[in-house]
């Protein structure tokens, strides 16, 4: 053995191309897992647009045709539902099940980039939220229920898609706190009250205004209203809405990181 052999490093760092390929493969596998679970994919992707078409076009069709504010209110409500459900339930249920089966320990033992599974879950949560949102956008535009300029529509869409991020963090938190069989139930226990108590689907009486800011759905909806320039439906400043979205994201992420550090 010569000096040149001794100076040679035992291992070489993977190239950026191999690292990117590893992340892409993890995202591909996560997306296939979600698509192959019809009990999760169908409700989160089909139910929001079906409910929007039923409520906005059939039940309140005359009101949304005559009152643009009502049309925008319902569009924003079901859009928040569309972008948040895949992020919350897709990540929370799968992470809880993988923790229970010991899959996270297996992933840590594999020669894969650290945190690639986390990036894959967040990327798929955001992507599936966009897939669930686009049919609602198409229905609203085709039915003339989105009376906004194209620039405002694009800005509102960007705000809604960004609003999926705190629900990704909420899904991570639920997935780290509860077992696989119980995670969907706890997710519903947190998510469904927020949909109603935040005033997302119907206006609340003044006596309930005090509790509205504790729900992330409210801040995501307000961020969308500011992006769309809908002044009649803006109930908090834009910086407060941004702060609420960022604050909930940091809070849920911190709890998830703390739990993973303790229990794995």
mmCIF file of C-alpha atoms in Angstrom:
data_model
loop_
_atom_site.group_PDB
_atom_site.id
_atom_site.type_symbol
_atom_site.label_atom_id
_atom_site.label_comp_id
_atom_site.label_asym_id
_atom_site.label_seq_id
_atom_site.Cartn_x
_atom_site.Cartn_y
_atom_site.Cartn_z
ATOM 1 C CA UNK A 1 0.000 0.000 0.000
ATOM 2 C CA UNK A 2 1.591 3.268 -1.096
ATOM 3 C CA UNK A 3 1.149 6.815 0.170
ATOM 4 C CA UNK A 4 -1.231 7.699 -2.655
ATOM 5 C CA UNK A 5 -3.606 4.930 -1.565
ATOM 6 C CA UNK A 6 -3.519 6.100 2.032
ATOM 7 C CA UNK A 7 -4.362 9.675 1.047
ATOM 8 C CA UNK A 8 -7.393 8.595 -0.975
ATOM 9 C CA UNK A 9 -10.709 9.147 0.913
ATOM 10 C CA UNK A 10 -12.613 6.036 1.909
ATOM 11 C CA UNK A 11 -15.912 7.321 0.512
ATOM 12 C CA UNK A 12 -16.844 9.944 -2.006
ATOM 13 C CA UNK A 13 -19.744 12.343 -1.677
ATOM 14 C CA UNK A 14 -22.634 11.646 -4.065
ATOM 15 C CA UNK A 15 -22.938 13.971 -7.003
ATOM 16 C CA UNK A 16 -25.737 16.568 -7.128
ATOM 17 C CA UNK A 17 -27.311 14.564 -9.954
ATOM 18 C CA UNK A 18 -27.552 11.437 -7.796
ATOM 19 C CA UNK A 19 -28.949 13.443 -4.888
ATOM 20 C CA UNK A 20 -31.597 14.996 -7.140
ATOM 21 C CA UNK A 21 -32.447 11.547 -8.516
ATOM 22 C CA UNK A 22 -32.885 10.216 -4.981
ATOM 23 C CA UNK A 23 -35.294 13.038 -4.103
ATOM 24 C CA UNK A 24 -37.212 12.514 -7.351
ATOM 25 C CA UNK A 25 -37.535 8.783 -6.706
ATOM 26 C CA UNK A 26 -38.827 9.410 -3.185
ATOM 27 C CA UNK A 27 -41.404 11.878 -4.516
ATOM 28 C CA UNK A 28 -42.449 9.438 -7.248
ATOM 29 C CA UNK A 29 -42.961 6.614 -4.766
ATOM 30 C CA UNK A 30 -44.949 8.860 -2.423
ATOM 31 C CA UNK A 31 -47.180 10.027 -5.283
ATOM 32 C CA UNK A 32 -47.824 6.442 -6.387
ATOM 33 C CA UNK A 33 -48.689 5.476 -2.836
ATOM 34 C CA UNK A 34 -51.288 8.244 -2.641
ATOM 35 C CA UNK A 35 -52.767 7.446 -6.036
ATOM 36 C CA UNK A 36 -53.050 3.751 -5.197
ATOM 37 C CA UNK A 37 -55.101 4.543 -2.090
ATOM 38 C CA UNK A 38 -58.561 5.368 -3.483
ATOM 39 C CA UNK A 39 -59.953 5.801 0.009
ATOM 40 C CA UNK A 40 -57.682 8.821 0.370
ATOM 41 C CA UNK A 41 -57.231 10.086 -3.186
ATOM 42 C CA UNK A 42 -60.889 10.140 -4.285
ATOM 43 C CA UNK A 43 -62.356 12.067 -1.310
ATOM 44 C CA UNK A 44 -59.580 14.652 -1.223
ATOM 45 C CA UNK A 45 -59.487 15.215 -4.992
ATOM 46 C CA UNK A 46 -63.140 14.791 -6.022
ATOM 47 C CA UNK A 47 -65.191 15.896 -3.030
ATOM 48 C CA UNK A 48 -64.213 19.630 -3.013
ATOM 49 C CA UNK A 49 -65.136 20.263 -6.659
ATOM 50 C CA UNK A 50 -68.306 18.164 -6.347
ATOM 51 C CA UNK A 51 -69.463 20.104 -3.294
ATOM 52 C CA UNK A 52 -68.561 23.408 -4.923
ATOM 53 C CA UNK A 53 -70.589 22.589 -8.033
ATOM 54 C CA UNK A 54 -73.538 21.485 -5.895
ATOM 55 C CA UNK A 55 -73.558 24.452 -3.505
ATOM 56 C CA UNK A 56 -72.368 27.303 -5.737
ATOM 57 C CA UNK A 57 -74.096 26.330 -8.971
ATOM 58 C CA UNK A 58 -77.202 24.414 -7.910
ATOM 59 C CA UNK A 59 -78.260 25.281 -4.376
ATOM 60 C CA UNK A 60 -77.258 28.955 -4.429
ATOM 61 C CA UNK A 61 -76.961 29.343 -8.189
ATOM 62 C CA UNK A 62 -79.175 32.435 -8.421
ATOM 63 C CA UNK A 63 -77.424 34.173 -5.532
ATOM 64 C CA UNK A 64 -73.920 33.547 -6.885
ATOM 65 C CA UNK A 65 -74.997 34.720 -10.351
ATOM 66 C CA UNK A 66 -76.418 38.007 -9.040
ATOM 67 C CA UNK A 67 -74.002 38.725 -6.178
ATOM 68 C CA UNK A 68 -70.281 38.552 -7.061
ATOM 69 C CA UNK A 69 -69.297 38.716 -3.389
ATOM 70 C CA UNK A 70 -71.261 35.547 -2.629
ATOM 71 C CA UNK A 71 -69.678 33.802 -5.588
ATOM 72 C CA UNK A 72 -66.183 34.776 -4.430
ATOM 73 C CA UNK A 73 -66.963 33.765 -0.859
ATOM 74 C CA UNK A 74 -67.981 30.233 -1.876
ATOM 75 C CA UNK A 75 -65.154 29.901 -4.371
ATOM 76 C CA UNK A 76 -62.584 30.800 -1.722
ATOM 77 C CA UNK A 77 -64.176 28.489 0.865
ATOM 78 C CA UNK A 78 -64.122 25.368 -1.287
ATOM 79 C CA UNK A 79 -60.703 26.266 -2.690
ATOM 80 C CA UNK A 80 -59.254 26.365 0.822
ATOM 81 C CA UNK A 81 -60.882 22.993 1.400
ATOM 82 C CA UNK A 82 -59.358 21.633 -1.816
ATOM 83 C CA UNK A 83 -55.771 22.696 -1.122
ATOM 84 C CA UNK A 84 -55.805 21.774 2.570
ATOM 85 C CA UNK A 85 -57.321 18.275 2.593
ATOM 86 C CA UNK A 86 -54.575 16.458 0.617
ATOM 87 C CA UNK A 87 -51.895 18.245 2.618
ATOM 88 C CA UNK A 88 -53.433 17.372 5.977
ATOM 89 C CA UNK A 89 -54.871 13.899 5.489
ATOM 90 C CA UNK A 90 -52.359 12.620 2.950
ATOM 91 C CA UNK A 91 -49.367 13.493 5.094
ATOM 92 C CA UNK A 92 -50.838 12.867 8.540
ATOM 93 C CA UNK A 93 -52.303 9.415 7.944
ATOM 94 C CA UNK A 94 -49.340 8.119 5.954
ATOM 95 C CA UNK A 95 -46.716 9.404 8.373
ATOM 96 C CA UNK A 96 -48.534 7.931 11.375
ATOM 97 C CA UNK A 97 -48.806 4.552 9.656
ATOM 98 C CA UNK A 98 -45.144 4.583 8.619
ATOM 99 C CA UNK A 99 -44.037 5.433 12.150
ATOM 100 C CA UNK A 100 -46.152 2.618 13.555
ATOM 101 C CA UNK A 101 -44.692 0.104 11.075
ATOM 102 C CA UNK A 102 -41.114 1.233 11.700
ATOM 103 C CA UNK A 103 -40.656 2.589 8.187
ATOM 104 C CA UNK A 104 -38.910 5.742 9.370
ATOM 105 C CA UNK A 105 -36.193 3.688 11.026
ATOM 106 C CA UNK A 106 -35.782 1.762 7.797
ATOM 107 C CA UNK A 107 -35.545 4.985 5.779
ATOM 108 C CA UNK A 108 -32.861 6.328 8.101
ATOM 109 C CA UNK A 109 -30.833 3.155 7.557
ATOM 110 C CA UNK A 110 -31.037 3.424 3.780
ATOM 111 C CA UNK A 111 -28.374 5.295 1.756
ATOM 112 C CA UNK A 112 -30.749 8.135 0.932
ATOM 113 C CA UNK A 113 -30.474 11.876 1.563
ATOM 114 C CA UNK A 114 -31.521 12.864 5.049
ATOM 115 C CA UNK A 115 -35.061 14.186 5.062
ATOM 116 C CA UNK A 116 -35.877 13.056 1.521
ATOM 117 C CA UNK A 117 -39.022 11.358 2.803
ATOM 118 C CA UNK A 118 -40.107 14.652 4.393
ATOM 119 C CA UNK A 119 -39.520 16.612 1.184
ATOM 120 C CA UNK A 120 -41.490 13.967 -0.735
ATOM 121 C CA UNK A 121 -44.501 14.183 1.569
ATOM 122 C CA UNK A 122 -44.601 17.983 1.480
ATOM 123 C CA UNK A 123 -44.126 18.087 -2.295
ATOM 124 C CA UNK A 124 -46.918 15.568 -2.842
ATOM 125 C CA UNK A 125 -49.188 17.395 -0.401
ATOM 126 C CA UNK A 126 -48.727 20.630 -2.322
ATOM 127 C CA UNK A 127 -49.033 18.937 -5.711
ATOM 128 C CA UNK A 128 -52.210 17.065 -4.829
ATOM 129 C CA UNK A 129 -53.644 20.273 -3.366
ATOM 130 C CA UNK A 130 -53.037 21.966 -6.718
ATOM 131 C CA UNK A 131 -54.649 19.033 -8.532
ATOM 132 C CA UNK A 132 -57.730 19.316 -6.309
ATOM 133 C CA UNK A 133 -57.897 23.108 -6.757
ATOM 134 C CA UNK A 134 -57.647 23.287 -10.547
ATOM 135 C CA UNK A 135 -61.065 21.655 -11.225
ATOM 136 C CA UNK A 136 -62.750 24.182 -8.928
ATOM 137 C CA UNK A 137 -60.993 27.001 -10.751
ATOM 138 C CA UNK A 138 -62.079 25.566 -14.111
ATOM 139 C CA UNK A 139 -65.713 25.176 -13.006
ATOM 140 C CA UNK A 140 -65.826 28.696 -11.570
ATOM 141 C CA UNK A 141 -64.382 30.248 -14.712
ATOM 142 C CA UNK A 142 -66.628 28.223 -17.026
ATOM 143 C CA UNK A 143 -69.751 29.141 -15.023
ATOM 144 C CA UNK A 144 -68.783 32.818 -14.730
ATOM 145 C CA UNK A 145 -68.597 32.655 -10.929
ATOM 146 C CA UNK A 146 -65.139 34.213 -10.621
ATOM 147 C CA UNK A 147 -65.590 37.932 -11.434
ATOM 148 C CA UNK A 148 -61.938 38.923 -11.175
ATOM 149 C CA UNK A 149 -59.285 40.099 -13.581
ATOM 150 C CA UNK A 150 -56.840 37.430 -14.791
ATOM 151 C CA UNK A 151 -54.034 38.956 -12.742
ATOM 152 C CA UNK A 152 -56.167 38.812 -9.609
ATOM 153 C CA UNK A 153 -57.186 35.229 -10.359
ATOM 154 C CA UNK A 154 -53.520 34.256 -10.655
ATOM 155 C CA UNK A 155 -52.638 36.078 -7.423
ATOM 156 C CA UNK A 156 -55.519 34.462 -5.535
ATOM 157 C CA UNK A 157 -54.545 31.039 -6.876
ATOM 158 C CA UNK A 158 -50.953 31.533 -5.724
ATOM 159 C CA UNK A 159 -52.145 32.594 -2.264
ATOM 160 C CA UNK A 160 -54.435 29.565 -1.978
ATOM 161 C CA UNK A 161 -51.705 27.137 -3.023
ATOM 162 C CA UNK A 162 -49.306 28.743 -0.549
ATOM 163 C CA UNK A 163 -52.018 28.308 2.080
ATOM 164 C CA UNK A 164 -51.546 24.545 1.854
ATOM 165 C CA UNK A 165 -48.177 24.851 3.615
ATOM 166 C CA UNK A 166 -49.523 25.222 7.198
ATOM 167 C CA UNK A 167 -51.768 22.206 6.610
ATOM 168 C CA UNK A 168 -48.732 20.207 5.504
ATOM 169 C CA UNK A 169 -47.157 21.147 8.832
ATOM 170 C CA UNK A 170 -50.370 20.225 10.656
ATOM 171 C CA UNK A 171 -50.362 16.834 8.931
ATOM 172 C CA UNK A 172 -46.764 16.267 10.016
ATOM 173 C CA UNK A 173 -47.683 17.165 13.586
ATOM 174 C CA UNK A 174 -50.659 14.787 13.664
ATOM 175 C CA UNK A 175 -48.625 12.038 12.032
ATOM 176 C CA UNK A 176 -45.965 12.294 14.726
ATOM 177 C CA UNK A 177 -48.377 12.466 17.666
ATOM 178 C CA UNK A 178 -50.862 9.660 16.969
ATOM 179 C CA UNK A 179 -50.975 6.086 15.717
ATOM 180 C CA UNK A 180 -51.864 5.184 12.159
ATOM 181 C CA UNK A 181 -55.420 4.045 12.848
ATOM 182 C CA UNK A 182 -56.206 7.078 15.016
ATOM 183 C CA UNK A 183 -54.522 9.804 12.939
ATOM 184 C CA UNK A 184 -57.423 10.352 10.451
ATOM 185 C CA UNK A 185 -59.874 10.712 13.317
ATOM 186 C CA UNK A 186 -57.761 13.287 15.114
ATOM 187 C CA UNK A 187 -57.204 15.111 11.822
ATOM 188 C CA UNK A 188 -60.963 15.382 11.354
ATOM 189 C CA UNK A 189 -61.340 16.458 14.971
ATOM 190 C CA UNK A 190 -59.031 19.408 14.313
ATOM 191 C CA UNK A 191 -59.948 20.169 10.709
ATOM 192 C CA UNK A 192 -63.752 20.063 10.586
ATOM 193 C CA UNK A 193 -64.405 22.465 13.499
ATOM 194 C CA UNK A 194 -61.983 24.915 11.898
ATOM 195 C CA UNK A 195 -63.919 24.851 8.635
ATOM 196 C CA UNK A 196 -67.101 25.965 10.372
ATOM 197 C CA UNK A 197 -65.861 28.039 13.308
ATOM 198 C CA UNK A 198 -63.540 30.064 11.076
ATOM 199 C CA UNK A 199 -66.489 31.349 9.061
ATOM 200 C CA UNK A 200 -65.169 29.647 5.956
ATOM 201 C CA UNK A 201 -68.538 28.371 4.701
ATOM 202 C CA UNK A 202 -70.990 30.839 6.237
ATOM 203 C CA UNK A 203 -70.834 34.165 8.111
ATOM 204 C CA UNK A 204 -70.635 33.938 11.883
ATOM 205 C CA UNK A 205 -72.526 36.054 14.419
ATOM 206 C CA UNK A 206 -70.518 38.871 16.058
ATOM 207 C CA UNK A 207 -70.471 36.966 19.340
ATOM 208 C CA UNK A 208 -68.143 34.363 17.769
ATOM 209 C CA UNK A 209 -65.639 36.723 16.165
ATOM 210 C CA UNK A 210 -63.223 36.389 19.082
ATOM 211 C CA UNK A 211 -62.324 32.773 18.290
ATOM 212 C CA UNK A 212 -61.942 33.090 14.505
ATOM 213 C CA UNK A 213 -58.166 33.874 14.477
ATOM 214 C CA UNK A 214 -57.305 30.564 16.193
ATOM 215 C CA UNK A 215 -58.102 28.643 12.988
ATOM 216 C CA UNK A 216 -55.587 28.542 10.110
ATOM 217 C CA UNK A 217 -58.430 28.317 7.553
ATOM 218 C CA UNK A 218 -59.397 31.890 8.392
ATOM 219 C CA UNK A 219 -55.939 33.314 7.723
ATOM 220 C CA UNK A 220 -55.536 31.368 4.473
ATOM 221 C CA UNK A 221 -58.907 32.656 3.277
ATOM 222 C CA UNK A 222 -58.015 36.204 4.220
ATOM 223 C CA UNK A 223 -54.699 35.946 2.402
ATOM 224 C CA UNK A 224 -56.590 34.841 -0.711
ATOM 225 C CA UNK A 225 -59.053 37.717 -0.386
ATOM 226 C CA UNK A 226 -56.228 40.240 -0.183
ATOM 227 C CA UNK A 227 -54.511 38.664 -3.192
ATOM 228 C CA UNK A 228 -57.760 38.816 -5.143
ATOM 229 C CA UNK A 229 -58.502 42.399 -4.074
ATOM 230 C CA UNK A 230 -61.912 41.480 -2.591
ATOM 231 C CA UNK A 231 -62.213 44.358 -0.130
ATOM 232 C CA UNK A 232 -65.697 43.487 1.151
ATOM 233 C CA UNK A 233 -64.422 40.145 2.465
ATOM 234 C CA UNK A 234 -61.201 41.393 4.060
ATOM 235 C CA UNK A 235 -61.556 41.190 7.838
ATOM 236 C CA UNK A 236 -57.906 41.461 8.893
ATOM 237 C CA UNK A 237 -54.824 43.265 7.509
ATOM 238 C CA UNK A 238 -52.727 41.430 4.977
ATOM 239 C CA UNK A 239 -49.697 41.356 7.298
ATOM 240 C CA UNK A 240 -51.825 39.733 9.989
ATOM 241 C CA UNK A 241 -52.972 37.099 7.503
ATOM 242 C CA UNK A 242 -49.387 36.402 6.445
ATOM 243 C CA UNK A 243 -48.310 36.283 10.074
ATOM 244 C CA UNK A 244 -51.082 33.816 10.875
ATOM 245 C CA UNK A 245 -50.100 31.481 8.030
ATOM 246 C CA UNK A 246 -46.403 31.647 8.914
ATOM 247 C CA UNK A 247 -47.079 31.360 12.643
ATOM 248 C CA UNK A 248 -49.187 28.215 12.342
ATOM 249 C CA UNK A 249 -46.603 26.691 10.010
ATOM 250 C CA UNK A 250 -43.804 27.320 12.498
ATOM 251 C CA UNK A 251 -45.881 26.089 15.449
ATOM 252 C CA UNK A 252 -46.972 22.825 13.839
ATOM 253 C CA UNK A 253 -43.499 22.195 12.414
ATOM 254 C CA UNK A 254 -41.863 22.776 15.792
ATOM 255 C CA UNK A 255 -44.156 20.256 17.483
ATOM 256 C CA UNK A 256 -43.506 17.703 14.723
ATOM 257 C CA UNK A 257 -39.710 18.159 14.934
ATOM 258 C CA UNK A 258 -39.811 17.907 18.731
ATOM 259 C CA UNK A 259 -41.858 14.714 18.574
ATOM 260 C CA UNK A 260 -39.648 13.123 15.920
ATOM 261 C CA UNK A 261 -36.536 13.981 17.913
ATOM 262 C CA UNK A 262 -37.964 12.263 20.991
ATOM 263 C CA UNK A 263 -39.820 9.276 19.572
ATOM 264 C CA UNK A 264 -38.736 9.013 15.934
#
